[in-house]
Structure formats: C-alpha cells, structure tokens
Tab-separated table of C-alpha atoms in Angstrom:
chain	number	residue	atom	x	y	z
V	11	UNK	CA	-128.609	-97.708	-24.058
V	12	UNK	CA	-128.603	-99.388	-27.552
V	13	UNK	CA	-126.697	-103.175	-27.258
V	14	UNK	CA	-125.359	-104.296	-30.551
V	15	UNK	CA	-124.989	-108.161	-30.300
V	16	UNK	CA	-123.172	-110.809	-32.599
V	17	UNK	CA	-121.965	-114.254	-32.507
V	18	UNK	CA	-118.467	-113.788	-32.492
V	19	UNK	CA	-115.976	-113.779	-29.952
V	20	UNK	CA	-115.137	-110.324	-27.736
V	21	UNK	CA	-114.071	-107.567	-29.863
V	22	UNK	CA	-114.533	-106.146	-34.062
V	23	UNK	CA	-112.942	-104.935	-36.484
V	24	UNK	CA	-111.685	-101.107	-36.164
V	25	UNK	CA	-114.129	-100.046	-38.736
V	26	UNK	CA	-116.823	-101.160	-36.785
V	27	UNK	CA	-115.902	-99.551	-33.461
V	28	UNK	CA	-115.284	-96.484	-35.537
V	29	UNK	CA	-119.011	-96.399	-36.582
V	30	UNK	CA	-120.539	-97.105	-33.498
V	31	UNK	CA	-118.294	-94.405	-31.692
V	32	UNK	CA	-119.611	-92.117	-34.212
V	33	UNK	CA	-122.965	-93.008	-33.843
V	34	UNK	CA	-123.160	-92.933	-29.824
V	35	UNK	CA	-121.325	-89.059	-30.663
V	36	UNK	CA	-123.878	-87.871	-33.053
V	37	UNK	CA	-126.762	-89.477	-30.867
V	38	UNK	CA	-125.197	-87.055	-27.538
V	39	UNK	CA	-124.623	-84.418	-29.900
V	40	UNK	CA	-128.306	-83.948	-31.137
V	41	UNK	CA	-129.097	-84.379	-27.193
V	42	UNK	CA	-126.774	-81.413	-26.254
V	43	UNK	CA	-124.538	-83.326	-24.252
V	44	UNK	CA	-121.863	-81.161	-22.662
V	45	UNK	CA	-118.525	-81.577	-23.453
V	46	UNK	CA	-116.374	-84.371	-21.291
V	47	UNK	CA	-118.475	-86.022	-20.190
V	48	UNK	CA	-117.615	-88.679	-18.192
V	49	UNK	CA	-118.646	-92.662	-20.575
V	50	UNK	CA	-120.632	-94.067	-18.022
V	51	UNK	CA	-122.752	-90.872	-17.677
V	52	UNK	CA	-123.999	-90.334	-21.343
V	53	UNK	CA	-127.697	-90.413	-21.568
V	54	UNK	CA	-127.257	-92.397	-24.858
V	55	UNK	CA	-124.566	-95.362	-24.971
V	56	UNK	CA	-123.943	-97.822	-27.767
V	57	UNK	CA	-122.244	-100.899	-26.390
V	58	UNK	CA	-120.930	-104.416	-28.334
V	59	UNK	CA	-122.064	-107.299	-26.729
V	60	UNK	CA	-120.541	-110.954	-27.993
V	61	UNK	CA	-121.744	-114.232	-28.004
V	62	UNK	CA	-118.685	-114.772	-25.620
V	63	UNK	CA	-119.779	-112.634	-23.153
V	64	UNK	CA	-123.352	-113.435	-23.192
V	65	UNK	CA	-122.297	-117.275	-22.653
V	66	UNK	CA	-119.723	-115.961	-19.206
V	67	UNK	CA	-122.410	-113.811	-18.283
V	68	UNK	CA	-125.386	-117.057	-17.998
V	69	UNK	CA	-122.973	-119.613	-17.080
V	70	UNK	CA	-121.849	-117.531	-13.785
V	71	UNK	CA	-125.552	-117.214	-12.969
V	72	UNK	CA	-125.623	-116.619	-9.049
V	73	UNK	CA	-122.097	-117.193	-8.649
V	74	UNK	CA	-121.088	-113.536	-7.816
V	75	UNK	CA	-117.643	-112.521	-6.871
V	76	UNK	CA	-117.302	-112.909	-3.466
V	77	UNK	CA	-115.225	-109.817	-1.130
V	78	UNK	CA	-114.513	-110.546	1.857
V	79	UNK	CA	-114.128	-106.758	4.174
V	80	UNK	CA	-112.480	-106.073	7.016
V	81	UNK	CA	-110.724	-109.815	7.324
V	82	UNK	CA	-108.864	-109.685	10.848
V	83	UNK	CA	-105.808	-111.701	10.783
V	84	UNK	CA	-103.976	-112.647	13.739
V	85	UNK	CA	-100.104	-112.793	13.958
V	86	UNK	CA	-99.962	-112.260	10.509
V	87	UNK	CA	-97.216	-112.845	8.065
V	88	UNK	CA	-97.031	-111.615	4.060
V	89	UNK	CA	-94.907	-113.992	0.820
V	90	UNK	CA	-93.888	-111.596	-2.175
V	91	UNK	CA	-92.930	-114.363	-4.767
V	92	UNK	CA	-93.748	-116.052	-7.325
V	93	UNK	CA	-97.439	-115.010	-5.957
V	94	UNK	CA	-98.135	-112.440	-3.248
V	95	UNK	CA	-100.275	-114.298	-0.247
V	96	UNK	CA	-100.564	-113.459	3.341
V	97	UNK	CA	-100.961	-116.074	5.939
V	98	UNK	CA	-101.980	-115.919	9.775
V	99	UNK	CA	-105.089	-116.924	11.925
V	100	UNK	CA	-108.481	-116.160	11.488
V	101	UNK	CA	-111.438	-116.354	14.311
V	102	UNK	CA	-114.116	-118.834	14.546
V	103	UNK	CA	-116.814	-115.691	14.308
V	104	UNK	CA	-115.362	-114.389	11.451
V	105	UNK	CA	-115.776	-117.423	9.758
V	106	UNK	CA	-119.231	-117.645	10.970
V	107	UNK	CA	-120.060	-114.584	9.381
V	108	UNK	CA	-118.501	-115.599	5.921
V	109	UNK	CA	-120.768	-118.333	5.701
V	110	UNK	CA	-123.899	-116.771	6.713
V	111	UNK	CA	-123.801	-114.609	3.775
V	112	UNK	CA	-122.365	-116.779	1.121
V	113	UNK	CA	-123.049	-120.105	1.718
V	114	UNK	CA	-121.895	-122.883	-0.611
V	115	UNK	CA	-120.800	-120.169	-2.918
V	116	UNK	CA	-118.057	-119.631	-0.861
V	117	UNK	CA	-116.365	-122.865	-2.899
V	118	UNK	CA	-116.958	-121.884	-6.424
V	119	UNK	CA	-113.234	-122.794	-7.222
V	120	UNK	CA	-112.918	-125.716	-4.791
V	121	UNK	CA	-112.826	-129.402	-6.362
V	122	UNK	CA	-115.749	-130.256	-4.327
V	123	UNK	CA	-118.560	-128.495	-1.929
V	124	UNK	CA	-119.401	-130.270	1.187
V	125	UNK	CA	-118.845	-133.820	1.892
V	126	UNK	CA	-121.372	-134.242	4.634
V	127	UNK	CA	-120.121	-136.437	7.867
V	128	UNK	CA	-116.548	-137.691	7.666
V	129	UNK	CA	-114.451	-137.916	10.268
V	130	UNK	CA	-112.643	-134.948	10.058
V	131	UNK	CA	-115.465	-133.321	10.036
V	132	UNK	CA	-116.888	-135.146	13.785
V	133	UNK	CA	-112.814	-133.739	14.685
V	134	UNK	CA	-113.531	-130.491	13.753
V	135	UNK	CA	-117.208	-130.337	15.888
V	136	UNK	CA	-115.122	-132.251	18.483
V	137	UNK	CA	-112.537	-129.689	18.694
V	138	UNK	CA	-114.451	-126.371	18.195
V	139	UNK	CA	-117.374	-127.542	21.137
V	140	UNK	CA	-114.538	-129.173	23.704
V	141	UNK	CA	-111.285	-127.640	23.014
V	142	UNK	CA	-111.780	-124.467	20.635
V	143	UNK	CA	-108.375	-123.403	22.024
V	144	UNK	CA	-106.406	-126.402	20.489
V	145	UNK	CA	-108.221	-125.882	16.929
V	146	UNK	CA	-105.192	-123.879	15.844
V	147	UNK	CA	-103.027	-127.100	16.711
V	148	UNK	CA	-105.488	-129.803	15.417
V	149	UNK	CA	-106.493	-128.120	12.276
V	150	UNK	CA	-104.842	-127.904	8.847
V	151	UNK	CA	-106.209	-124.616	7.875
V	152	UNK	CA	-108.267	-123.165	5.303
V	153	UNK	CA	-106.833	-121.726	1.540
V	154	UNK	CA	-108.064	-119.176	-0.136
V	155	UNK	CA	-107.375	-118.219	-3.795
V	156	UNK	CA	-108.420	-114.506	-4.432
V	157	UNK	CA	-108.140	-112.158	-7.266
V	158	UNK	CA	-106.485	-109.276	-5.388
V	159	UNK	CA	-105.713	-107.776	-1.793
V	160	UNK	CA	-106.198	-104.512	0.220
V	161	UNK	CA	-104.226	-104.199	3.218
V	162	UNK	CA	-105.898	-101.461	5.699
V	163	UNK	CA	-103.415	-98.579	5.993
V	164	UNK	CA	-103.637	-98.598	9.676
V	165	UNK	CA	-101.524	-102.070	9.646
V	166	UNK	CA	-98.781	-99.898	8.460
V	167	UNK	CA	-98.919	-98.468	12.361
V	168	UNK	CA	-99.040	-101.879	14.016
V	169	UNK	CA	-97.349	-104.885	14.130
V	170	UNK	CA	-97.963	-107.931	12.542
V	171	UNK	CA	-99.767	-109.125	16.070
V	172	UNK	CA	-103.097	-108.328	13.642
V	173	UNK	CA	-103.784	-107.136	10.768
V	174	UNK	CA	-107.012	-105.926	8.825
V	175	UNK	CA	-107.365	-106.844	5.116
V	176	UNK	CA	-109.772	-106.910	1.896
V	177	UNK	CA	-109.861	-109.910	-0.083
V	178	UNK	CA	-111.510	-109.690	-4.114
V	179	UNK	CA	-112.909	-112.251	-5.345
V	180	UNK	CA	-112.461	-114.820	-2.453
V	181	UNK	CA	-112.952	-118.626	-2.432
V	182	UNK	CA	-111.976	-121.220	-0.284
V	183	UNK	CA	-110.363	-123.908	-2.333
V	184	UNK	CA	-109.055	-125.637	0.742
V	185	UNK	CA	-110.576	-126.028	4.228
V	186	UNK	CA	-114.303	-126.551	2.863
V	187	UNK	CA	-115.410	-128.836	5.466
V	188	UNK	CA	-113.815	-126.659	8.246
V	189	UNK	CA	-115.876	-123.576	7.098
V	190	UNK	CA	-118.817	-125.414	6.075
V	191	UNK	CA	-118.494	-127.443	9.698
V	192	UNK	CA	-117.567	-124.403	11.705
V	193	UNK	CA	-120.520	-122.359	10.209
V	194	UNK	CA	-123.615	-125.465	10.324
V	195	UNK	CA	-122.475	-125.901	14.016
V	196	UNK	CA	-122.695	-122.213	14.843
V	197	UNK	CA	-125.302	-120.969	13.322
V	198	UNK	CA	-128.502	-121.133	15.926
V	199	UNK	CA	-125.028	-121.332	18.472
V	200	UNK	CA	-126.165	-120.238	22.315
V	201	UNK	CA	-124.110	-117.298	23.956
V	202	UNK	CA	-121.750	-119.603	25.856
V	203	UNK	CA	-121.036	-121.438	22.271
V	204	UNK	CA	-120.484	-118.271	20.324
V	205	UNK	CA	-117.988	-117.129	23.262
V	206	UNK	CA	-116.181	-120.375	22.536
V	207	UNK	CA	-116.290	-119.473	18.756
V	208	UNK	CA	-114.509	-116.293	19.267
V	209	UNK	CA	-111.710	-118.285	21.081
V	210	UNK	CA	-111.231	-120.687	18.308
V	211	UNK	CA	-108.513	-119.632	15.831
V	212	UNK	CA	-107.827	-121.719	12.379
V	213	UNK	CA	-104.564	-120.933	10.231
V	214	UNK	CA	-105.142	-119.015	6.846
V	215	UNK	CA	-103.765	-118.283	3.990
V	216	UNK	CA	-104.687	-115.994	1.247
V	217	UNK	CA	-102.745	-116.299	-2.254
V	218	UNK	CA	-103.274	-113.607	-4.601
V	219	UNK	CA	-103.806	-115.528	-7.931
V	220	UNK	CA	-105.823	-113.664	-10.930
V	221	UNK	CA	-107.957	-116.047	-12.603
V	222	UNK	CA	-107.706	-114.235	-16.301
V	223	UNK	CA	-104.205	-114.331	-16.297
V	224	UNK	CA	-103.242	-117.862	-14.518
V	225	UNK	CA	-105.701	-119.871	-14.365
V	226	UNK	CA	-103.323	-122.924	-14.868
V	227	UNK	CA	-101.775	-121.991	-11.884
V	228	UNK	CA	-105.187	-121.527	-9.671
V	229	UNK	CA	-105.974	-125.391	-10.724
V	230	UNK	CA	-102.356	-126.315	-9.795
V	231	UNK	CA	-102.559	-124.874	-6.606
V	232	UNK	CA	-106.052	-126.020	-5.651
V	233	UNK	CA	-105.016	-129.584	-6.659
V	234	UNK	CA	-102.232	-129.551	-4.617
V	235	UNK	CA	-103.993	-128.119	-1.503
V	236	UNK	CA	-106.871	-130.929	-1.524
V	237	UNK	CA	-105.807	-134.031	1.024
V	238	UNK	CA	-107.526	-133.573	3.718
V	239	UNK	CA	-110.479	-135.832	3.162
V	240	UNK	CA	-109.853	-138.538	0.632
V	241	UNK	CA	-110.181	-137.067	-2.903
V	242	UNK	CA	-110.852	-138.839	-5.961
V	243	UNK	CA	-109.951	-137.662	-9.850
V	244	UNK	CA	-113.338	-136.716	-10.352
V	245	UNK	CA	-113.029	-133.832	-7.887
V	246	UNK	CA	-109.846	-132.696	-9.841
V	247	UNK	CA	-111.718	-132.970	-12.945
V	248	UNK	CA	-114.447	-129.918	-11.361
V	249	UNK	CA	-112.487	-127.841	-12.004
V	250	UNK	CA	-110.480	-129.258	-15.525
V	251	UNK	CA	-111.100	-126.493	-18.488
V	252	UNK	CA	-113.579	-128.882	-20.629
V	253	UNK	CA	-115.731	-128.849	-17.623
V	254	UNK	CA	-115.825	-125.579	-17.209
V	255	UNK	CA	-116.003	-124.957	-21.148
V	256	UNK	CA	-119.184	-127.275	-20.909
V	257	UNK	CA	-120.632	-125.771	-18.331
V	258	UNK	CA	-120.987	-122.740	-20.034
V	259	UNK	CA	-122.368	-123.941	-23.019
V	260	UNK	CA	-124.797	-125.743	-21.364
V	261	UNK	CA	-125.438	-122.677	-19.402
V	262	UNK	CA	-126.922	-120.942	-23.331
V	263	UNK	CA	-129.229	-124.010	-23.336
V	264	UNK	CA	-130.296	-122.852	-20.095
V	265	UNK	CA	-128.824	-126.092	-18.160
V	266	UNK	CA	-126.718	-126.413	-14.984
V	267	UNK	CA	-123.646	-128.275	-14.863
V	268	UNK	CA	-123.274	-129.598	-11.390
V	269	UNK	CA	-119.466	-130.469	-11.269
V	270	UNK	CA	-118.912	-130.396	-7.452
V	271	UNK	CA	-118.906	-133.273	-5.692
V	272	UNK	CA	-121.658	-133.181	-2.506
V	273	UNK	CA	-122.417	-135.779	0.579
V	274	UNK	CA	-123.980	-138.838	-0.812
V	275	UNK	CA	-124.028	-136.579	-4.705
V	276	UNK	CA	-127.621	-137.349	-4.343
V	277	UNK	CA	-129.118	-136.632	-7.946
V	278	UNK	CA	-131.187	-133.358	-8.185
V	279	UNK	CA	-134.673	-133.665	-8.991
V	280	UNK	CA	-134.222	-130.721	-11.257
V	281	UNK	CA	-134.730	-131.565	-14.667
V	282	UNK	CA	-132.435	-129.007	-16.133
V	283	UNK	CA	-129.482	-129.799	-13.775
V	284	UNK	CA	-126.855	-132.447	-14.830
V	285	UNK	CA	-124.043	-133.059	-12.777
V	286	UNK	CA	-120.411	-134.388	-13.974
V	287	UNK	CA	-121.317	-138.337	-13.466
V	288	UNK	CA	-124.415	-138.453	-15.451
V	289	UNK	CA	-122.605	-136.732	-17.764
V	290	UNK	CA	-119.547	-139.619	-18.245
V	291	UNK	CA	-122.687	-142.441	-17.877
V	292	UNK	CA	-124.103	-140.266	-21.309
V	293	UNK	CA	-121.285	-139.574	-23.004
V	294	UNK	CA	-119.884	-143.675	-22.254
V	295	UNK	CA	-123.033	-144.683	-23.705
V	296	UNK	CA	-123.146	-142.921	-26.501
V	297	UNK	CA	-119.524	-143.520	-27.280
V	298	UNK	CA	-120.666	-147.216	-28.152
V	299	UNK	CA	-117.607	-148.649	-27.236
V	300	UNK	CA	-117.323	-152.635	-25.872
V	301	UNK	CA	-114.072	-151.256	-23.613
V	302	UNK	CA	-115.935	-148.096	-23.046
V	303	UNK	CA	-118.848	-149.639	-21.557
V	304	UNK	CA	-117.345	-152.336	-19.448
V	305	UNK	CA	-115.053	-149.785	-17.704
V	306	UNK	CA	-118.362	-147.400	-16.668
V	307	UNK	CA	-119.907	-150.654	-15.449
V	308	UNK	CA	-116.579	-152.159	-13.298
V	309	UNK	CA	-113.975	-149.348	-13.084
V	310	UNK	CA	-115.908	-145.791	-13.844
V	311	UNK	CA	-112.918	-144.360	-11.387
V	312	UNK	CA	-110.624	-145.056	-14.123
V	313	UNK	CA	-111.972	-142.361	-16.692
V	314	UNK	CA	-110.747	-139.465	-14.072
V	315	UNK	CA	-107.550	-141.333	-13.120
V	316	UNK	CA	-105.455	-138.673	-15.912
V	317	UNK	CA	-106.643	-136.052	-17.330
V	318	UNK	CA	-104.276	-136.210	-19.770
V	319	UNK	CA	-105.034	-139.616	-20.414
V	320	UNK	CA	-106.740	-141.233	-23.765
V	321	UNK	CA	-109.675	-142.520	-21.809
V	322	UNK	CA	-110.689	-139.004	-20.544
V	323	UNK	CA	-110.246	-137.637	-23.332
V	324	UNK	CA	-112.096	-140.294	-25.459
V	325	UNK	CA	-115.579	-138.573	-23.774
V	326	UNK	CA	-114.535	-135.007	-22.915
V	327	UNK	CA	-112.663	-133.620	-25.324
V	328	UNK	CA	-113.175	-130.025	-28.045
V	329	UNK	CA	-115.481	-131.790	-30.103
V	330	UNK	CA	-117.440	-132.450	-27.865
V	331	UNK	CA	-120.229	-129.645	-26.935
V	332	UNK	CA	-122.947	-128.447	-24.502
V	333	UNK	CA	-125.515	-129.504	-26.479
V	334	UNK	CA	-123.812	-133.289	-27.028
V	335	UNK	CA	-124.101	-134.153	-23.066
V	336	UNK	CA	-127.744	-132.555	-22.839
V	337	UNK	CA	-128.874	-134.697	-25.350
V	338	UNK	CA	-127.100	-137.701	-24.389
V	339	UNK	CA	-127.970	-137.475	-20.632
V	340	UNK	CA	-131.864	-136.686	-21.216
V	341	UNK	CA	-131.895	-139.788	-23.927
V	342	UNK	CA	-130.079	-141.482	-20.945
V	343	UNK	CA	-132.557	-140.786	-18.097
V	344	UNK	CA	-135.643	-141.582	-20.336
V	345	UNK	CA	-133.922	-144.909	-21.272
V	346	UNK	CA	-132.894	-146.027	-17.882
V	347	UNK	CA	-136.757	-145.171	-16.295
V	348	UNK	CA	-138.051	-147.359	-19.159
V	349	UNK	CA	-135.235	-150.138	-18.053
V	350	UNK	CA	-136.634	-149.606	-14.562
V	351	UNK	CA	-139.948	-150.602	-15.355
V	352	UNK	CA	-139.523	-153.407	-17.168
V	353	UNK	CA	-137.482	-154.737	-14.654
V	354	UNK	CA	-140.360	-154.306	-12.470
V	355	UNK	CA	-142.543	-155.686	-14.880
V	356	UNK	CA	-140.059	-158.997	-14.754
V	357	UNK	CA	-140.711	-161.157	-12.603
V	358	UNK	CA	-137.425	-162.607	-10.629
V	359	UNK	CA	-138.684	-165.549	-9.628
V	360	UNK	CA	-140.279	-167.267	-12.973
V	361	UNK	CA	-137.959	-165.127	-15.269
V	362	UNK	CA	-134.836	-165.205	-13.524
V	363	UNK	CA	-132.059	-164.888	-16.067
V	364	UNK	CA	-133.958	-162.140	-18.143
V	365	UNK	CA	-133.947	-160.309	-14.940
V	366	UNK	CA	-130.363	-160.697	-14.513
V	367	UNK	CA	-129.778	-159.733	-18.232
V	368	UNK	CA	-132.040	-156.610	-18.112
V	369	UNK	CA	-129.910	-155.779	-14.664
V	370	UNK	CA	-126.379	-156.457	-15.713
V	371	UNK	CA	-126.690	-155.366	-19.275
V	372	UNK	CA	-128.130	-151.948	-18.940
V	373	UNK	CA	-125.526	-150.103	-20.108
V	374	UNK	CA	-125.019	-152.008	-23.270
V	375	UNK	CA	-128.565	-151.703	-24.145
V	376	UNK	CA	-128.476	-147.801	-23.368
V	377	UNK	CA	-125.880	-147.730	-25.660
V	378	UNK	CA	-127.391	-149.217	-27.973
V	379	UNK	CA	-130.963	-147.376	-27.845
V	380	UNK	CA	-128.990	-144.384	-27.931
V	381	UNK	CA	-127.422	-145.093	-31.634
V	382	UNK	CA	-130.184	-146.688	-33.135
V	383	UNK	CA	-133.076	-144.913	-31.886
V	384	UNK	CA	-132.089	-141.666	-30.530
V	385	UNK	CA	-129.340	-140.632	-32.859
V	386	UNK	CA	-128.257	-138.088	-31.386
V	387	UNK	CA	-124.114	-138.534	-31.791
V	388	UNK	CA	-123.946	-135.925	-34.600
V	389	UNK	CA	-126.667	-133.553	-33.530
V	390	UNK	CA	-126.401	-129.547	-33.059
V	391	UNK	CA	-129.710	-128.973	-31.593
V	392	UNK	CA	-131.536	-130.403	-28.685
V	393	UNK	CA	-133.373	-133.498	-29.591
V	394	UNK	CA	-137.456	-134.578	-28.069
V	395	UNK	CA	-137.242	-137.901	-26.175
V	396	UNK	CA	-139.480	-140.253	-28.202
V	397	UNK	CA	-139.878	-142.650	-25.381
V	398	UNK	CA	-142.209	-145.081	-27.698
V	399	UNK	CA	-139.586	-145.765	-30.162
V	400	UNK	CA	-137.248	-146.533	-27.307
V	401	UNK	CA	-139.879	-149.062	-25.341
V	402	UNK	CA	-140.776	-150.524	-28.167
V	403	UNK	CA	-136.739	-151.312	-29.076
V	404	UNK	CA	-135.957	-152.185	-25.623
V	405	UNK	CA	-138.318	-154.850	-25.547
V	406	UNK	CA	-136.996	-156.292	-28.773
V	407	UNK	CA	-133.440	-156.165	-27.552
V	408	UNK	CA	-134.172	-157.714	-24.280
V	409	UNK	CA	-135.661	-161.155	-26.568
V	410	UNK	CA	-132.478	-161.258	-28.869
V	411	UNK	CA	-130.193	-160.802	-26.206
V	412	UNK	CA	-131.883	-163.391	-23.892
V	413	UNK	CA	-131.766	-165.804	-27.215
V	414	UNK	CA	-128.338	-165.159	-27.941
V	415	UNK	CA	-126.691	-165.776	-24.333
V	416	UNK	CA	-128.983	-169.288	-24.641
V	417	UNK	CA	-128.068	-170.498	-27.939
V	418	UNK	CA	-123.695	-169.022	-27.545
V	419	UNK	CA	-123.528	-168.754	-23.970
V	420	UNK	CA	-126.060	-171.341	-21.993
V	421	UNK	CA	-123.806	-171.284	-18.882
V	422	UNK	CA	-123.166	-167.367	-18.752
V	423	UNK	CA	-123.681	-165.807	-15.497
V	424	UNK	CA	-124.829	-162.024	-16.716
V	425	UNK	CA	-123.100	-160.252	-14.177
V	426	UNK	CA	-119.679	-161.663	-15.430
V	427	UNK	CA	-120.275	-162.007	-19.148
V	428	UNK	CA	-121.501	-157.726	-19.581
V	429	UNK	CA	-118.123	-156.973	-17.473
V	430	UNK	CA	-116.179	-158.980	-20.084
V	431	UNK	CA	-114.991	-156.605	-23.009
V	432	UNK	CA	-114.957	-159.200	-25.400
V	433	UNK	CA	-118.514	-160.568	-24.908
V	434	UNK	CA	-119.932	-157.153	-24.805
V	435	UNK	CA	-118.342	-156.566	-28.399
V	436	UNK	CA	-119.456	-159.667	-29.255
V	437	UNK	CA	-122.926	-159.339	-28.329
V	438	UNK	CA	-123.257	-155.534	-29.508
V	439	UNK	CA	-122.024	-156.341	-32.763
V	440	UNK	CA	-124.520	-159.277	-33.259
V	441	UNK	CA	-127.408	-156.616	-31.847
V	442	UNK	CA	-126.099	-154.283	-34.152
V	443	UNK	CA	-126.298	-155.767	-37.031
C-alpha cells in the first residue's frame, strides 16, 4: 500500500487522481493482476490521505463507533418523520450488557458522562433493588441518537409485543446516569439481583440522526433531551462545534480535550489531558481583560450562559486554535503551582494582607505573567515553560501590587477590590506599564 499524504483538506485536483490511478494500474499491471479485480483486493494500492483525515482519525482515538446487536424492544412502536426513531422498553440485562462492553464510551455525544451520586441516581438504585417492576413508571427513559437502524426481518412476522433491532453508531445522549447507575449496581449483581434486573424495564427511544449530514440537529436534540439532573451551559457547550473543532486540533499535538463534565470534574493527573474549564481559566487569562478576569473570578457560569453570546465568543471563537489553549493552559498550571508556593512560603499571620493579595489576585497576576513573560498570545507552535522567568516576575509583582493597594487603596479588603472591574483595570494598567 503506498499512502500519499498532504496538508490540505479531503480531496485533489482531477489531474492528480488521474496520475495516481494510473500509477496504482501500471504498478498491478507489471504484477499480472487479473482483470476486475475487486479495489480492496489489489496487491498494490495507492491511496490520498489529508491532513483532514489524519486530524478525525487522532482526535477519535478510542472512541469507536459503537453497534448495538440484537436490541430487544418490548411493546415497541416506530415515528417516520422528520427523523425515523423507534421507541419501546428495554430490559435491565440488556442494559447491563451494553455497559460491560462499552463503558463511558457509551456517552460520546452526551453533554456530560457520569455525575456520580445525585439523587436521581439513589432513585434509580432505590427503584431497580426494591421495586424493579415500577422502574418503567418512575423512570424518564434513556435517548439514543444513532447513525442508522436494522430491523430483524422476523419482526415483520410478529407484533409489535417485541421487536429485535440493530442500532449503528449508538450513544446515549439522554439517560446517562440510568445506564451508568443500572450497570455499576449490577455488575458483581448475585443471582436473586440479576433475576430482578431482568424484570426491570426502562422506556427507550432510538432516533435515527446521521451525524455527517445533521449534526445541528443531533446537538438540538441532545440539548433538548438533558433535564433530568440539573444541567449547566457548560455541559451544552461539550458538545458546541469550537469544542469539538479544538479537540481535534489538540488531538495533532497529541493532547486530550476532556469536554464532559464528571462527578466532582476532579482534574486528571495526566499531563497531556486538558479539560473544557482549564481551558476558559487559560484562555480568560490570557485574554487580559479587567471584565474578563473579574467574571472568571465571581461569575465563570456566565461565559457558557449563550453560546451565541459576545462573552463566549470573546475566548472560543475561529481564531482561536489547538495550539492557543495548550499553550495557555500549560503557562497556566506552571504559574498557578508557583502562586501556590509562595503562598505557602507567606506567612498568614505576620504577612496578612500580602497573603490575601497573593489569594484574591491570582488571576490578575496569571494574566499578567502570561503577557509579559510567556508571550504566548500570537504563537503557532508549542512554547517551553520557563518557570524562572515567571518566579522571578511573580515575586516582583506581588511587591508593587502590595505597594500600590497601600499607597491608593489603604482600606481595600482584597477579596472585594480584585472582584471590582474597575480596580482590576486600574491596577493592571499601573502593573503594566
């Protein structure tokens, strides 16, 4: 197989097709290939290969398309338009079994993976242990989006009492904490729990929705299914298409972009994983901004509040790339360890209000590390830490500030003054200059 790769998108010019069809022809020819034979089966195949689809191909990673066989489907009932979807009830085991083989990855296009304990998920162990057969009654259901659906032929000889089915390219954008619940509980289950897992029935649905050609619609619809447990804008945002479009670049630089929201979103420990809200604490910093900063520090909700809005789109917008967040979350990390220690190395007692400073001010002095030191707002390549520059400017910042707030603002209480949008300008500008 010979792979001819560029940096384009998908696709070339007809000339160039031309040649390599004539080339993969001549190289059969001279190998005495027999006529028609069939593309796939040609000892010597010449194939185009585009930056595009290298960058799909390393941002999907372990996230395989997930088929789901021989789906049972209980008192079953089928929608034609505007998207075909089938609906009905599916057993406890069943679901079980989906999770034992795909895991998390079963919620690749939900808005968030598993929220830990909540109380509808203590309902749903409640319900499933106690009562399995009033699940169907207490239960919302689970969604699934999926790229297409086989109906077994035998259903054609039954009636809709069940129903067998194959589901492409499955995932649950709705019901996460049922499946995730129903298959943590069951999973080292005894015989008489299993036998009350094959009792338990949860309402379905499966909508037929190809990603490629609506993907608007697939967000829409997985929005619109998610109210269950209380969701914030940052789940929506998951699965918004400059997250996605960052996670793949980041993907080339061989970095994961953690977007789903998980119980307690402890950090990873990872050093090449980001997730979405170190990535808004990077990108806020290295915005610079006075209003930028104090809304991280009091009201970071706000940034995912519209999608549409200016403030989202102030941080994650076309311009700005894979490589941008990288470098602005690694600067980010480095600077708040170093902000760590000195606080540690302050003592709260004696030193009081630079302790509050170096505590209440942190973002505006990440900010400002990040422009002056690590310069990284206009790079295109991944940029080295240099944590000495940055200790030794942290240190000087932490004096001036401290001098500033006693000489303008004696009577300043931090925490108040680096939440107020004016005094941050006004102190970043003085810093600044």
């Amino acid at each position: 197989m010979f792979v001819m790769a560029h940096t384009g998108k998908r696709g070339a010019a007809e000339i160039i097709l031309k040649d390599m069809q004539e080339w993969q022809d001549e190289l059969n020819d001279a190998a005495l290939v027999t006529p028609n034979t069939q593309q796939d089966q040609l000892p010597f195949q010449v194939h185009l290969v585009s930056a595009e689809d290298l960058t799909e191909w390393m941002q999907k990673g372990s996230h395989l398309n997930i088929d789901l066989e021989d789906v049972e489907l209980d008192s079953y009932g089928q929608k034609s338009t505007p998207y075909l979807a089938f609906y009905g009830q599916v057993s406890g085991d069943q679901i079980l079994e989906w999770w034992t083989s795909h895991g998390t990855r079963l919620f690749s296009k939900n808005i968030r993976n598993i929220l830990g304990q909540t109380d509808v998920n203590d309902s749903i162990k409640l319900t499933s242990l106690n009562s399995p057969e009033m699940f169907w009654y207490y239960n919302n259901g689970i969604t699934l989006l999926v790229s297409d659906i086989h109906p077994h032929r035998r259903n054609a000889n039954r009636s809709t009492e069940r129903g067998s089915f194959k589901f492409i390219n499955a995932s649950v954008i709705n019901g996460a904490q049922t499946v995730s619940t129903i298959g943590q509980l069951f999973s080292n289950a005894s015989p008489e729990d299993l036998t009350k897992l094959s009792q338990l029935r949860v309402p379905a649905r499966f909508i037929k929705v190809p990603d490629i050609d609506n993907a608007d619609v697939a967000v829409a619809i997985t929005k619109a299914n998610n109210h269950q447990n209380r969701v914030l804008g940052r789940d929506f945002a998951s699965q918004h298409p400059e997250q996605l479009r960052l996670a793949k670049e980041m993907a080339v630089e061989s970095y994961q972009y953690q977007l789903l929201r998980t119980a307690e979103q402890k950090k990873s420990t990872d050093a090449k994983v980001i997730d979405l809200d170190e990535a808004l604490d990077g990108l806020s910093c290295l915005n610079g901004s006075a209003s930028t900063i104090t809304t991280l520090k009091s009201q970071r909700g706000r940034f995912f509040d519209n999608l549409d809005g200016s403030l989202y789109k102030s941080l994650f917008n076309p311009s700005v790339s894979g490589i941008k967040v990288i470098n602005a979350v690694i600067h980010l990390r480095a600077i708040e360890k170093l902000i760590n220690e000195k606080l540690l190395l302050t003592d709260k007692n004696n030193q009081r209000k630079r302790h509050l400073i170096i505590t209440h001010a942190n973002r505006v002095i990440s900010s400002l590390l990040l422009d002056n030191v690590s310069r990284i707002s206009k790079a295109t390549e991944l940029v080295d830490v240099n944590e000495g520059a940055l200790s030794e400017k942290l240190d000087d910042l932490v004096v001036k500030m401290e001098r500033y707030i006693e000489e303008h603002h004696v009577n300043a209480y931090p925490a108040r003054f680096f939440a107020n949008v004016e005094k941050v300008s006004e102190i970043m500008k003085h810093l600044a200059d």
